[in-house]
Amino acid sequence: MPGILEAVLDILSIIFLILGLFFLFVGTLGLIRLPDVYNRLHATTKCDTLGAGLVLLSMALQSNIAIGIRLGLLILFIVITNPTAAHIIAKAAYNTGIRPQLKGRTSDD
Amino acid sequence: MSLDQALNLLYNIGAILVMLMIFMSLFRALAGPTAADRVAAISIIGTKTLVIITLIARIYGQEYFLDIAMVYALMSFITTIGVAKYMEKGALD
């Protein structure tokens, strides 16, 4: 029954696409609303990695094997490089003297 | 409307929504109080641009756009590393 399989793949693609767009939106909202650079990195890195991975997975379910392998490589690349970039940005911010905001405590550690 | 047409419509709407999210992120790159905020916003914009490139590859059916997306991801990562190192050391040596 190829018709039922295609329908199931289409529905899975729609679900993954909507979930990925939701996570991308939540990450952008965190980038705008949160008060500190470490909070912003914390929100955007994880949400953007998951959102982009879900959108690309939604397209990989619709495609043939050649495009699927390329989208899988892109997902792997995003999952490796996005937390690395956030780590390097946070390390540079800490070494240039930006301290995290701690409520009610002194923040020079 | 069949499922296939609904999926194509959703990919178009998703590309427009990700473009609006890029404009929202651009606010932080414009008004961030420190340089690290701006670098983080530019890194996030790079990831969202990659998503837009792959969505456009699906919408227009041009599969070689995916190779361009790979090269764009590599360039965005190296740019982020270079700017962060420059911000940390004050020089690129």
PDB file of N, CA, C and O in Angstrom, chain A residues 7 10-11 13-14 17 21 24-25 28 31-32 37 40-41 44 48 52 55-56 58-59 62 67 70-71 74 77-78 81-82 84-85 88-89 91-93 95-96 98, chain B residues 3-4 7 10-11 14 18 21 24-25 27-28 33-34 36-37 39-41 44 47-48 50-51 54-55 58 63 66-67 69-70 73-74 77 80-81 84-85 87-88:
ATOM      1  N   ALA A   7       0.879   9.055   2.753  1.00  0.00           N
ATOM      2  CA  ALA A   7       0.060   9.923   3.603  1.00  0.00           C
ATOM      3  C   ALA A   7       0.670  10.055   4.992  1.00  0.00           C
ATOM      4  O   ALA A   7       0.725  11.159   5.557  1.00  0.00           O
ATOM      5  N   ASP A  10       3.618  12.343   4.785  1.00  0.00           N
ATOM      6  CA  ASP A  10       3.195  13.736   4.662  1.00  0.00           C
ATOM      7  C   ASP A  10       2.777  14.305   6.013  1.00  0.00           C
ATOM      8  O   ASP A  10       3.154  15.423   6.374  1.00  0.00           O
ATOM      9  N   ILE A  11       2.006  13.509   6.763  1.00  0.00           N
ATOM     10  CA  ILE A  11       1.538  14.010   8.066  1.00  0.00           C
ATOM     11  C   ILE A  11       2.714  14.194   9.023  1.00  0.00           C
ATOM     12  O   ILE A  11       2.794  15.196   9.747  1.00  0.00           O
ATOM     13  N   SER A  13       5.743  14.918   8.119  1.00  0.00           N
ATOM     14  CA  SER A  13       6.462  16.112   7.672  1.00  0.00           C
ATOM     15  C   SER A  13       5.785  17.377   8.164  1.00  0.00           C
ATOM     16  O   SER A  13       6.453  18.312   8.610  1.00  0.00           O
ATOM     17  N   ILE A  14       4.452  17.398   8.112  1.00  0.00           N
ATOM     18  CA  ILE A  14       3.728  18.596   8.581  1.00  0.00           C
ATOM     19  C   ILE A  14       3.955  18.802  10.074  1.00  0.00           C
ATOM     20  O   ILE A  14       4.235  19.914  10.534  1.00  0.00           O
ATOM     21  N   LEU A  17       7.521  20.010  10.646  1.00  0.00           N
ATOM     22  CA  LEU A  17       7.709  21.394  10.190  1.00  0.00           C
ATOM     23  C   LEU A  17       7.111  22.379  11.181  1.00  0.00           C
ATOM     24  O   LEU A  17       7.742  23.388  11.544  1.00  0.00           O
ATOM     25  N   LEU A  21       9.223  25.132  13.353  1.00  0.00           N
ATOM     26  CA  LEU A  21       8.951  26.573  13.306  1.00  0.00           C
ATOM     27  C   LEU A  21       8.642  27.116  14.691  1.00  0.00           C
ATOM     28  O   LEU A  21       9.056  28.219  15.047  1.00  0.00           O
ATOM     29  N   LEU A  24      11.974  27.458  16.508  1.00  0.00           N
ATOM     30  CA  LEU A  24      12.723  28.605  15.989  1.00  0.00           C
ATOM     31  C   LEU A  24      12.137  29.912  16.527  1.00  0.00           C
ATOM     32  O   LEU A  24      12.873  30.830  16.896  1.00  0.00           O
ATOM     33  N   PHE A  25      10.802  29.972  16.623  1.00  0.00           N
ATOM     34  CA  PHE A  25      10.174  31.191  17.138  1.00  0.00           C
ATOM     35  C   PHE A  25      10.482  31.391  18.621  1.00  0.00           C
ATOM     36  O   PHE A  25      10.757  32.513  19.065  1.00  0.00           O
ATOM     37  N   THR A  28      13.973  32.753  18.967  1.00  0.00           N
ATOM     38  CA  THR A  28      14.051  34.174  18.621  1.00  0.00           C
ATOM     39  C   THR A  28      13.457  35.043  19.721  1.00  0.00           C
ATOM     40  O   THR A  28      13.983  36.107  20.050  1.00  0.00           O
ATOM     41  N   LEU A  31      15.956  35.332  22.388  1.00  0.00           N
ATOM     42  CA  LEU A  31      17.028  36.263  22.007  1.00  0.00           C
ATOM     43  C   LEU A  31      16.597  37.701  22.247  1.00  0.00           C
ATOM     44  O   LEU A  31      17.406  38.550  22.615  1.00  0.00           O
ATOM     45  N   ILE A  32      15.336  38.000  22.061  1.00  0.00           N
ATOM     46  CA  ILE A  32      14.890  39.384  22.249  1.00  0.00           C
ATOM     47  C   ILE A  32      14.621  39.678  23.714  1.00  0.00           C
ATOM     48  O   ILE A  32      15.014  40.713  24.232  1.00  0.00           O
ATOM     49  N   VAL A  37      23.641  38.126  28.193  1.00  0.00           N
ATOM     50  CA  VAL A  37      24.171  37.468  26.998  1.00  0.00           C
ATOM     51  C   VAL A  37      24.229  35.957  27.195  1.00  0.00           C
ATOM     52  O   VAL A  37      23.987  35.193  26.252  1.00  0.00           O
ATOM     53  N   ARG A  40      20.748  34.648  26.732  1.00  0.00           N
ATOM     54  CA  ARG A  40      20.373  34.650  25.310  1.00  0.00           C
ATOM     55  C   ARG A  40      21.018  33.499  24.566  1.00  0.00           C
ATOM     56  O   ARG A  40      20.376  32.830  23.737  1.00  0.00           O
ATOM     57  N   LEU A  41      22.303  33.233  24.870  1.00  0.00           N
ATOM     58  CA  LEU A  41      22.959  32.092  24.211  1.00  0.00           C
ATOM     59  C   LEU A  41      22.298  30.786  24.625  1.00  0.00           C
ATOM     60  O   LEU A  41      22.095  29.890  23.797  1.00  0.00           O
ATOM     61  N   THR A  44      18.885  30.580  22.662  1.00  0.00           N
ATOM     62  CA  THR A  44      18.855  30.500  21.204  1.00  0.00           C
ATOM     63  C   THR A  44      19.585  29.284  20.667  1.00  0.00           C
ATOM     64  O   THR A  44      19.175  28.754  19.645  1.00  0.00           O
ATOM     65  N   ASP A  48      17.461  26.868  18.435  1.00  0.00           N
ATOM     66  CA  ASP A  48      17.735  26.952  17.004  1.00  0.00           C
ATOM     67  C   ASP A  48      18.266  25.644  16.442  1.00  0.00           C
ATOM     68  O   ASP A  48      17.924  25.273  15.315  1.00  0.00           O
ATOM     69  N   ALA A  52      16.005  23.977  13.559  1.00  0.00           N
ATOM     70  CA  ALA A  52      16.556  23.776  12.220  1.00  0.00           C
ATOM     71  C   ALA A  52      16.645  22.287  11.896  1.00  0.00           C
ATOM     72  O   ALA A  52      16.349  21.870  10.770  1.00  0.00           O
ATOM     73  N   VAL A  55      13.111  21.109  10.946  1.00  0.00           N
ATOM     74  CA  VAL A  55      12.663  21.552   9.622  1.00  0.00           C
ATOM     75  C   VAL A  55      13.382  20.773   8.531  1.00  0.00           C
ATOM     76  O   VAL A  55      12.774  20.339   7.537  1.00  0.00           O
ATOM     77  N   LEU A  56      14.702  20.558   8.719  1.00  0.00           N
ATOM     78  CA  LEU A  56      15.451  19.801   7.708  1.00  0.00           C
ATOM     79  C   LEU A  56      15.022  18.335   7.679  1.00  0.00           C
ATOM     80  O   LEU A  56      14.981  17.722   6.606  1.00  0.00           O
ATOM     81  N   SER A  58      12.019  17.314   8.332  1.00  0.00           N
ATOM     82  CA  SER A  58      10.727  17.327   7.635  1.00  0.00           C
ATOM     83  C   SER A  58      10.893  17.321   6.127  1.00  0.00           C
ATOM     84  O   SER A  58      10.081  16.727   5.412  1.00  0.00           O
ATOM     85  N   MET A  59      11.961  17.980   5.635  1.00  0.00           N
ATOM     86  CA  MET A  59      12.205  17.919   4.191  1.00  0.00           C
ATOM     87  C   MET A  59      12.861  16.610   3.781  1.00  0.00           C
ATOM     88  O   MET A  59      12.653  16.137   2.669  1.00  0.00           O
ATOM     89  N   GLN A  62      10.562  13.813   2.746  1.00  0.00           N
ATOM     90  CA  GLN A  62       9.849  13.954   1.482  1.00  0.00           C
ATOM     91  C   GLN A  62      10.702  13.632   0.273  1.00  0.00           C
ATOM     92  O   GLN A  62      10.196  13.601  -0.836  1.00  0.00           O
ATOM     93  N   ILE A  67      19.123  13.509  -1.905  1.00  0.00           N
ATOM     94  CA  ILE A  67      18.821  14.728  -1.154  1.00  0.00           C
ATOM     95  C   ILE A  67      18.757  14.423   0.342  1.00  0.00           C
ATOM     96  O   ILE A  67      19.174  15.228   1.165  1.00  0.00           O
ATOM     97  N   ARG A  70      22.220  14.460   1.812  1.00  0.00           N
ATOM     98  CA  ARG A  70      22.742  15.823   1.982  1.00  0.00           C
ATOM     99  C   ARG A  70      22.075  16.539   3.155  1.00  0.00           C
ATOM    100  O   ARG A  70      22.740  17.237   3.921  1.00  0.00           O
ATOM    101  N   LEU A  71      20.751  16.338   3.303  1.00  0.00           N
ATOM    102  CA  LEU A  71      20.071  16.987   4.431  1.00  0.00           C
ATOM    103  C   LEU A  71      20.541  16.393   5.759  1.00  0.00           C
ATOM    104  O   LEU A  71      20.676  17.117   6.751  1.00  0.00           O
ATOM    105  N   LEU A  74      23.751  17.994   6.576  1.00  0.00           N
ATOM    106  CA  LEU A  74      23.516  19.361   7.075  1.00  0.00           C
ATOM    107  C   LEU A  74      23.055  19.344   8.532  1.00  0.00           C
ATOM    108  O   LEU A  74      23.513  20.165   9.342  1.00  0.00           O
ATOM    109  N   PHE A  77      26.020  18.599  10.660  1.00  0.00           N
ATOM    110  CA  PHE A  77      26.900  19.768  10.733  1.00  0.00           C
ATOM    111  C   PHE A  77      26.346  20.816  11.692  1.00  0.00           C
ATOM    112  O   PHE A  77      27.073  21.392  12.494  1.00  0.00           O
ATOM    113  N   ILE A  78      25.019  21.047  11.613  1.00  0.00           N
ATOM    114  CA  ILE A  78      24.403  22.028  12.515  1.00  0.00           C
ATOM    115  C   ILE A  78      24.547  21.572  13.961  1.00  0.00           C
ATOM    116  O   ILE A  78      24.907  22.362  14.839  1.00  0.00           O
ATOM    117  N   THR A  81      28.279  22.146  14.960  1.00  0.00           N
ATOM    118  CA  THR A  81      28.887  23.475  14.982  1.00  0.00           C
ATOM    119  C   THR A  81      28.123  24.499  15.815  1.00  0.00           C
ATOM    120  O   THR A  81      28.725  25.445  16.294  1.00  0.00           O
ATOM    121  N   ASN A  82      26.819  24.353  15.977  1.00  0.00           N
ATOM    122  CA  ASN A  82      26.062  25.400  16.665  1.00  0.00           C
ATOM    123  C   ASN A  82      26.412  25.492  18.149  1.00  0.00           C
ATOM    124  O   ASN A  82      26.669  26.598  18.636  1.00  0.00           O
ATOM    125  N   THR A  84      29.235  24.542  19.440  1.00  0.00           N
ATOM    126  CA  THR A  84      30.628  24.977  19.476  1.00  0.00           C
ATOM    127  C   THR A  84      30.737  26.487  19.351  1.00  0.00           C
ATOM    128  O   THR A  84      31.491  27.138  20.087  1.00  0.00           O
ATOM    129  N   ALA A  85      29.958  27.064  18.428  1.00  0.00           N
ATOM    130  CA  ALA A  85      29.976  28.521  18.248  1.00  0.00           C
ATOM    131  C   ALA A  85      29.479  29.219  19.505  1.00  0.00           C
ATOM    132  O   ALA A  85      30.057  30.228  19.938  1.00  0.00           O
ATOM    133  N   ILE A  88      32.185  29.149  22.135  1.00  0.00           N
ATOM    134  CA  ILE A  88      33.278  30.092  21.870  1.00  0.00           C
ATOM    135  C   ILE A  88      32.832  31.519  22.156  1.00  0.00           C
ATOM    136  O   ILE A  88      33.580  32.314  22.740  1.00  0.00           O
ATOM    137  N   ILE A  89      31.581  31.861  21.807  1.00  0.00           N
ATOM    138  CA  ILE A  89      31.075  33.213  22.088  1.00  0.00           C
ATOM    139  C   ILE A  89      31.010  33.447  23.594  1.00  0.00           C
ATOM    140  O   ILE A  89      31.400  34.507  24.094  1.00  0.00           O
ATOM    141  N   LYS A  91      32.767  31.962  25.932  1.00  0.00           N
ATOM    142  CA  LYS A  91      34.116  32.048  26.492  1.00  0.00           C
ATOM    143  C   LYS A  91      34.730  33.414  26.201  1.00  0.00           C
ATOM    144  O   LYS A  91      35.362  34.020  27.077  1.00  0.00           O
ATOM    145  N   ALA A  92      34.507  33.923  24.981  1.00  0.00           N
ATOM    146  CA  ALA A  92      35.038  35.244  24.644  1.00  0.00           C
ATOM    147  C   ALA A  92      34.364  36.323  25.479  1.00  0.00           C
ATOM    148  O   ALA A  92      35.016  37.264  25.943  1.00  0.00           O
ATOM    149  N   ALA A  93      33.041  36.188  25.717  1.00  0.00           N
ATOM    150  CA  ALA A  93      32.347  37.183  26.528  1.00  0.00           C
ATOM    151  C   ALA A  93      32.847  37.159  27.969  1.00  0.00           C
ATOM    152  O   ALA A  93      33.011  38.208  28.598  1.00  0.00           O
ATOM    153  N   ASN A  95      35.848  36.180  28.970  1.00  0.00           N
ATOM    154  CA  ASN A  95      37.229  36.663  29.047  1.00  0.00           C
ATOM    155  C   ASN A  95      37.346  38.152  28.784  1.00  0.00           C
ATOM    156  O   ASN A  95      38.367  38.744  29.106  1.00  0.00           O
ATOM    157  N   THR A  96      36.321  38.774  28.169  1.00  0.00           N
ATOM    158  CA  THR A  96      36.371  40.225  28.003  1.00  0.00           C
ATOM    159  C   THR A  96      35.686  40.947  29.147  1.00  0.00           C
ATOM    160  O   THR A  96      35.446  42.138  29.056  1.00  0.00           O
ATOM    161  N   ILE A  98      32.588  40.376  30.808  1.00  0.00           N
ATOM    162  CA  ILE A  98      31.143  40.384  31.038  1.00  0.00           C
ATOM    163  C   ILE A  98      30.820  39.295  32.056  1.00  0.00           C
ATOM    164  O   ILE A  98      31.165  38.131  31.840  1.00  0.00           O
TER     165      ILE A  98
ATOM    166  N   LEU B   3      -2.929  16.465   0.707  1.00  0.00           N
ATOM    167  CA  LEU B   3      -1.855  16.632   1.682  1.00  0.00           C
ATOM    168  C   LEU B   3      -0.611  17.222   1.047  1.00  0.00           C
ATOM    169  O   LEU B   3       0.110  18.007   1.680  1.00  0.00           O
ATOM    170  N   ASP B   4      -0.367  16.851  -0.219  1.00  0.00           N
ATOM    171  CA  ASP B   4       0.835  17.351  -0.890  1.00  0.00           C
ATOM    172  C   ASP B   4       0.767  18.862  -1.103  1.00  0.00           C
ATOM    173  O   ASP B   4       1.720  19.595  -0.840  1.00  0.00           O
ATOM    174  N   LEU B   7       1.270  20.609   2.137  1.00  0.00           N
ATOM    175  CA  LEU B   7       2.682  20.636   2.533  1.00  0.00           C
ATOM    176  C   LEU B   7       3.443  21.710   1.774  1.00  0.00           C
ATOM    177  O   LEU B   7       4.255  22.444   2.359  1.00  0.00           O
ATOM    178  N   LEU B  10       2.572  24.975   3.284  1.00  0.00           N
ATOM    179  CA  LEU B  10       3.216  25.147   4.587  1.00  0.00           C
ATOM    180  C   LEU B  10       4.698  25.483   4.439  1.00  0.00           C
ATOM    181  O   LEU B  10       5.235  26.253   5.240  1.00  0.00           O
ATOM    182  N   TYR B  11       5.358  24.906   3.408  1.00  0.00           N
ATOM    183  CA  TYR B  11       6.770  25.260   3.212  1.00  0.00           C
ATOM    184  C   TYR B  11       6.906  26.724   2.817  1.00  0.00           C
ATOM    185  O   TYR B  11       7.805  27.427   3.286  1.00  0.00           O
ATOM    186  N   GLY B  14       6.278  28.739   5.915  1.00  0.00           N
ATOM    187  CA  GLY B  14       7.413  28.598   6.824  1.00  0.00           C
ATOM    188  C   GLY B  14       8.593  29.454   6.407  1.00  0.00           C
ATOM    189  O   GLY B  14       9.255  30.054   7.263  1.00  0.00           O
ATOM    190  N   VAL B  18      10.203  32.309   8.817  1.00  0.00           N
ATOM    191  CA  VAL B  18      11.615  32.337   9.207  1.00  0.00           C
ATOM    192  C   VAL B  18      12.250  33.662   8.806  1.00  0.00           C
ATOM    193  O   VAL B  18      13.085  34.210   9.529  1.00  0.00           O
ATOM    194  N   MET B  21      11.372  36.029  11.462  1.00  0.00           N
ATOM    195  CA  MET B  21      12.207  35.774  12.642  1.00  0.00           C
ATOM    196  C   MET B  21      13.599  36.356  12.469  1.00  0.00           C
ATOM    197  O   MET B  21      14.224  36.801  13.433  1.00  0.00           O
ATOM    198  N   MET B  24      13.348  39.847  13.436  1.00  0.00           N
ATOM    199  CA  MET B  24      13.287  39.974  14.886  1.00  0.00           C
ATOM    200  C   MET B  24      14.666  39.820  15.504  1.00  0.00           C
ATOM    201  O   MET B  24      15.015  40.511  16.464  1.00  0.00           O
ATOM    202  N   SER B  25      15.475  38.896  14.976  1.00  0.00           N
ATOM    203  CA  SER B  25      16.829  38.716  15.507  1.00  0.00           C
ATOM    204  C   SER B  25      17.710  39.907  15.184  1.00  0.00           C
ATOM    205  O   SER B  25      18.631  40.214  15.929  1.00  0.00           O
ATOM    206  N   PHE B  27      16.980  42.896  15.394  1.00  0.00           N
ATOM    207  CA  PHE B  27      16.845  43.899  16.450  1.00  0.00           C
ATOM    208  C   PHE B  27      17.933  43.725  17.503  1.00  0.00           C
ATOM    209  O   PHE B  27      18.520  44.701  17.970  1.00  0.00           O
ATOM    210  N   ARG B  28      18.222  42.479  17.868  1.00  0.00           N
ATOM    211  CA  ARG B  28      19.245  42.243  18.889  1.00  0.00           C
ATOM    212  C   ARG B  28      20.634  42.544  18.337  1.00  0.00           C
ATOM    213  O   ARG B  28      21.492  43.051  19.061  1.00  0.00           O
ATOM    214  N   PRO B  33      23.556  45.347  23.917  1.00  0.00           N
ATOM    215  CA  PRO B  33      24.433  46.221  24.694  1.00  0.00           C
ATOM    216  C   PRO B  33      25.914  45.867  24.567  1.00  0.00           C
ATOM    217  O   PRO B  33      26.743  46.763  24.585  1.00  0.00           O
ATOM    218  N   THR B  34      26.245  44.598  24.411  1.00  0.00           N
ATOM    219  CA  THR B  34      27.652  44.224  24.297  1.00  0.00           C
ATOM    220  C   THR B  34      27.917  43.632  22.916  1.00  0.00           C
ATOM    221  O   THR B  34      27.003  43.371  22.142  1.00  0.00           O
ATOM    222  N   ALA B  36      29.179  40.685  22.403  1.00  0.00           N
ATOM    223  CA  ALA B  36      28.836  39.262  22.385  1.00  0.00           C
ATOM    224  C   ALA B  36      27.386  39.047  21.972  1.00  0.00           C
ATOM    225  O   ALA B  36      27.067  38.053  21.309  1.00  0.00           O
ATOM    226  N   ASP B  37      26.496  39.989  22.358  1.00  0.00           N
ATOM    227  CA  ASP B  37      25.102  39.891  21.918  1.00  0.00           C
ATOM    228  C   ASP B  37      24.996  39.963  20.406  1.00  0.00           C
ATOM    229  O   ASP B  37      24.252  39.211  19.782  1.00  0.00           O
ATOM    230  N   VAL B  39      27.361  39.239  18.196  1.00  0.00           N
ATOM    231  CA  VAL B  39      27.928  38.041  17.563  1.00  0.00           C
ATOM    232  C   VAL B  39      26.956  36.871  17.670  1.00  0.00           C
ATOM    233  O   VAL B  39      26.758  36.113  16.705  1.00  0.00           O
ATOM    234  N   ALA B  40      26.300  36.738  18.829  1.00  0.00           N
ATOM    235  CA  ALA B  40      25.323  35.659  18.991  1.00  0.00           C
ATOM    236  C   ALA B  40      24.155  35.833  18.030  1.00  0.00           C
ATOM    237  O   ALA B  40      23.694  34.861  17.409  1.00  0.00           O
ATOM    238  N   ALA B  41      23.688  37.088  17.869  1.00  0.00           N
ATOM    239  CA  ALA B  41      22.561  37.330  16.957  1.00  0.00           C
ATOM    240  C   ALA B  41      22.952  37.026  15.514  1.00  0.00           C
ATOM    241  O   ALA B  41      22.153  36.459  14.764  1.00  0.00           O
ATOM    242  N   ILE B  44      22.953  33.293  15.002  1.00  0.00           N
ATOM    243  CA  ILE B  44      21.586  32.774  14.901  1.00  0.00           C
ATOM    244  C   ILE B  44      20.987  33.110  13.534  1.00  0.00           C
ATOM    245  O   ILE B  44      20.294  32.293  12.923  1.00  0.00           O
ATOM    246  N   THR B  47      22.170  30.592  11.014  1.00  0.00           N
ATOM    247  CA  THR B  47      21.431  29.319  11.053  1.00  0.00           C
ATOM    248  C   THR B  47      20.069  29.444  10.382  1.00  0.00           C
ATOM    249  O   THR B  47      19.648  28.560   9.635  1.00  0.00           O
ATOM    250  N   LYS B  48      19.378  30.568  10.636  1.00  0.00           N
ATOM    251  CA  LYS B  48      18.050  30.738  10.041  1.00  0.00           C
ATOM    252  C   LYS B  48      18.152  30.927   8.527  1.00  0.00           C
ATOM    253  O   LYS B  48      17.281  30.466   7.775  1.00  0.00           O
ATOM    254  N   LEU B  50      20.340  29.466   6.674  1.00  0.00           N
ATOM    255  CA  LEU B  50      20.519  28.102   6.157  1.00  0.00           C
ATOM    256  C   LEU B  50      19.181  27.378   6.014  1.00  0.00           C
ATOM    257  O   LEU B  50      18.936  26.705   5.000  1.00  0.00           O
ATOM    258  N   VAL B  51      18.307  27.571   6.995  1.00  0.00           N
ATOM    259  CA  VAL B  51      16.974  26.960   6.910  1.00  0.00           C
ATOM    260  C   VAL B  51      16.200  27.526   5.716  1.00  0.00           C
ATOM    261  O   VAL B  51      15.535  26.790   4.982  1.00  0.00           O
ATOM    262  N   THR B  54      17.472  25.980   2.411  1.00  0.00           N
ATOM    263  CA  THR B  54      16.967  24.627   2.164  1.00  0.00           C
ATOM    264  C   THR B  54      15.472  24.636   1.854  1.00  0.00           C
ATOM    265  O   THR B  54      15.010  23.837   1.034  1.00  0.00           O
ATOM    266  N   LEU B  55      14.719  25.552   2.486  1.00  0.00           N
ATOM    267  CA  LEU B  55      13.289  25.643   2.155  1.00  0.00           C
ATOM    268  C   LEU B  55      13.097  26.099   0.719  1.00  0.00           C
ATOM    269  O   LEU B  55      12.201  25.608   0.020  1.00  0.00           O
ATOM    270  N   ARG B  58      13.602  23.279  -1.603  1.00  0.00           N
ATOM    271  CA  ARG B  58      12.429  22.409  -1.678  1.00  0.00           C
ATOM    272  C   ARG B  58      11.306  23.055  -2.493  1.00  0.00           C
ATOM    273  O   ARG B  58      10.641  22.382  -3.282  1.00  0.00           O
ATOM    274  N   GLU B  63      17.860  21.042  -6.465  1.00  0.00           N
ATOM    275  CA  GLU B  63      18.543  20.352  -5.383  1.00  0.00           C
ATOM    276  C   GLU B  63      19.974  20.814  -5.186  1.00  0.00           C
ATOM    277  O   GLU B  63      20.562  20.543  -4.153  1.00  0.00           O
ATOM    278  N   LEU B  66      21.207  22.824  -2.021  1.00  0.00           N
ATOM    279  CA  LEU B  66      21.656  22.204  -0.772  1.00  0.00           C
ATOM    280  C   LEU B  66      23.173  22.282  -0.633  1.00  0.00           C
ATOM    281  O   LEU B  66      23.693  22.453   0.473  1.00  0.00           O
ATOM    282  N   ASP B  67      23.906  22.187  -1.749  1.00  0.00           N
ATOM    283  CA  ASP B  67      25.361  22.349  -1.700  1.00  0.00           C
ATOM    284  C   ASP B  67      25.725  23.767  -1.286  1.00  0.00           C
ATOM    285  O   ASP B  67      26.643  23.991  -0.486  1.00  0.00           O
ATOM    286  N   ALA B  69      23.880  25.580   0.581  1.00  0.00           N
ATOM    287  CA  ALA B  69      23.573  25.654   2.005  1.00  0.00           C
ATOM    288  C   ALA B  69      24.723  25.109   2.846  1.00  0.00           C
ATOM    289  O   ALA B  69      25.058  25.656   3.896  1.00  0.00           O
ATOM    290  N   MET B  70      25.349  24.004   2.369  1.00  0.00           N
ATOM    291  CA  MET B  70      26.503  23.457   3.110  1.00  0.00           C
ATOM    292  C   MET B  70      27.635  24.461   3.172  1.00  0.00           C
ATOM    293  O   MET B  70      28.229  24.704   4.226  1.00  0.00           O
ATOM    294  N   ALA B  73      26.811  27.200   5.594  1.00  0.00           N
ATOM    295  CA  ALA B  73      26.951  26.813   6.993  1.00  0.00           C
ATOM    296  C   ALA B  73      28.410  26.863   7.420  1.00  0.00           C
ATOM    297  O   ALA B  73      28.743  27.375   8.497  1.00  0.00           O
ATOM    298  N   LEU B  74      29.294  26.367   6.553  1.00  0.00           N
ATOM    299  CA  LEU B  74      30.727  26.394   6.860  1.00  0.00           C
ATOM    300  C   LEU B  74      31.217  27.828   7.007  1.00  0.00           C
ATOM    301  O   LEU B  74      31.922  28.169   7.979  1.00  0.00           O
ATOM    302  N   PHE B  77      29.979  29.438  10.269  1.00  0.00           N
ATOM    303  CA  PHE B  77      30.685  28.925  11.449  1.00  0.00           C
ATOM    304  C   PHE B  77      32.064  29.560  11.562  1.00  0.00           C
ATOM    305  O   PHE B  77      32.482  30.025  12.644  1.00  0.00           O
ATOM    306  N   THR B  80      31.836  33.172  12.665  1.00  0.00           N
ATOM    307  CA  THR B  80      31.570  33.307  14.098  1.00  0.00           C
ATOM    308  C   THR B  80      32.822  33.070  14.922  1.00  0.00           C
ATOM    309  O   THR B  80      33.118  33.820  15.862  1.00  0.00           O
ATOM    310  N   ILE B  81      33.584  32.029  14.556  1.00  0.00           N
ATOM    311  CA  ILE B  81      34.806  31.729  15.310  1.00  0.00           C
ATOM    312  C   ILE B  81      35.807  32.872  15.184  1.00  0.00           C
ATOM    313  O   ILE B  81      36.410  33.317  16.165  1.00  0.00           O
ATOM    314  N   ALA B  84      34.641  35.937  17.208  1.00  0.00           N
ATOM    315  CA  ALA B  84      34.745  35.708  18.654  1.00  0.00           C
ATOM    316  C   ALA B  84      36.200  35.729  19.106  1.00  0.00           C
ATOM    317  O   ALA B  84      36.523  36.279  20.163  1.00  0.00           O
ATOM    318  N   LYS B  85      37.091  35.141  18.297  1.00  0.00           N
ATOM    319  CA  LYS B  85      38.514  35.186  18.659  1.00  0.00           C
ATOM    320  C   LYS B  85      39.030  36.622  18.648  1.00  0.00           C
ATOM    321  O   LYS B  85      39.811  37.018  19.508  1.00  0.00           O
ATOM    322  N   MET B  87      37.242  39.262  19.219  1.00  0.00           N
ATOM    323  CA  MET B  87      36.669  39.941  20.375  1.00  0.00           C
ATOM    324  C   MET B  87      37.421  39.576  21.648  1.00  0.00           C
ATOM    325  O   MET B  87      37.574  40.391  22.553  1.00  0.00           O
ATOM    326  N   GLU B  88      37.929  38.344  21.710  1.00  0.00           N
ATOM    327  CA  GLU B  88      38.592  37.900  22.932  1.00  0.00           C
ATOM    328  C   GLU B  88      40.008  38.446  23.028  1.00  0.00           C
ATOM    329  O   GLU B  88      40.423  38.928  24.079  1.00  0.00           O
TER     330      GLU B  88
END
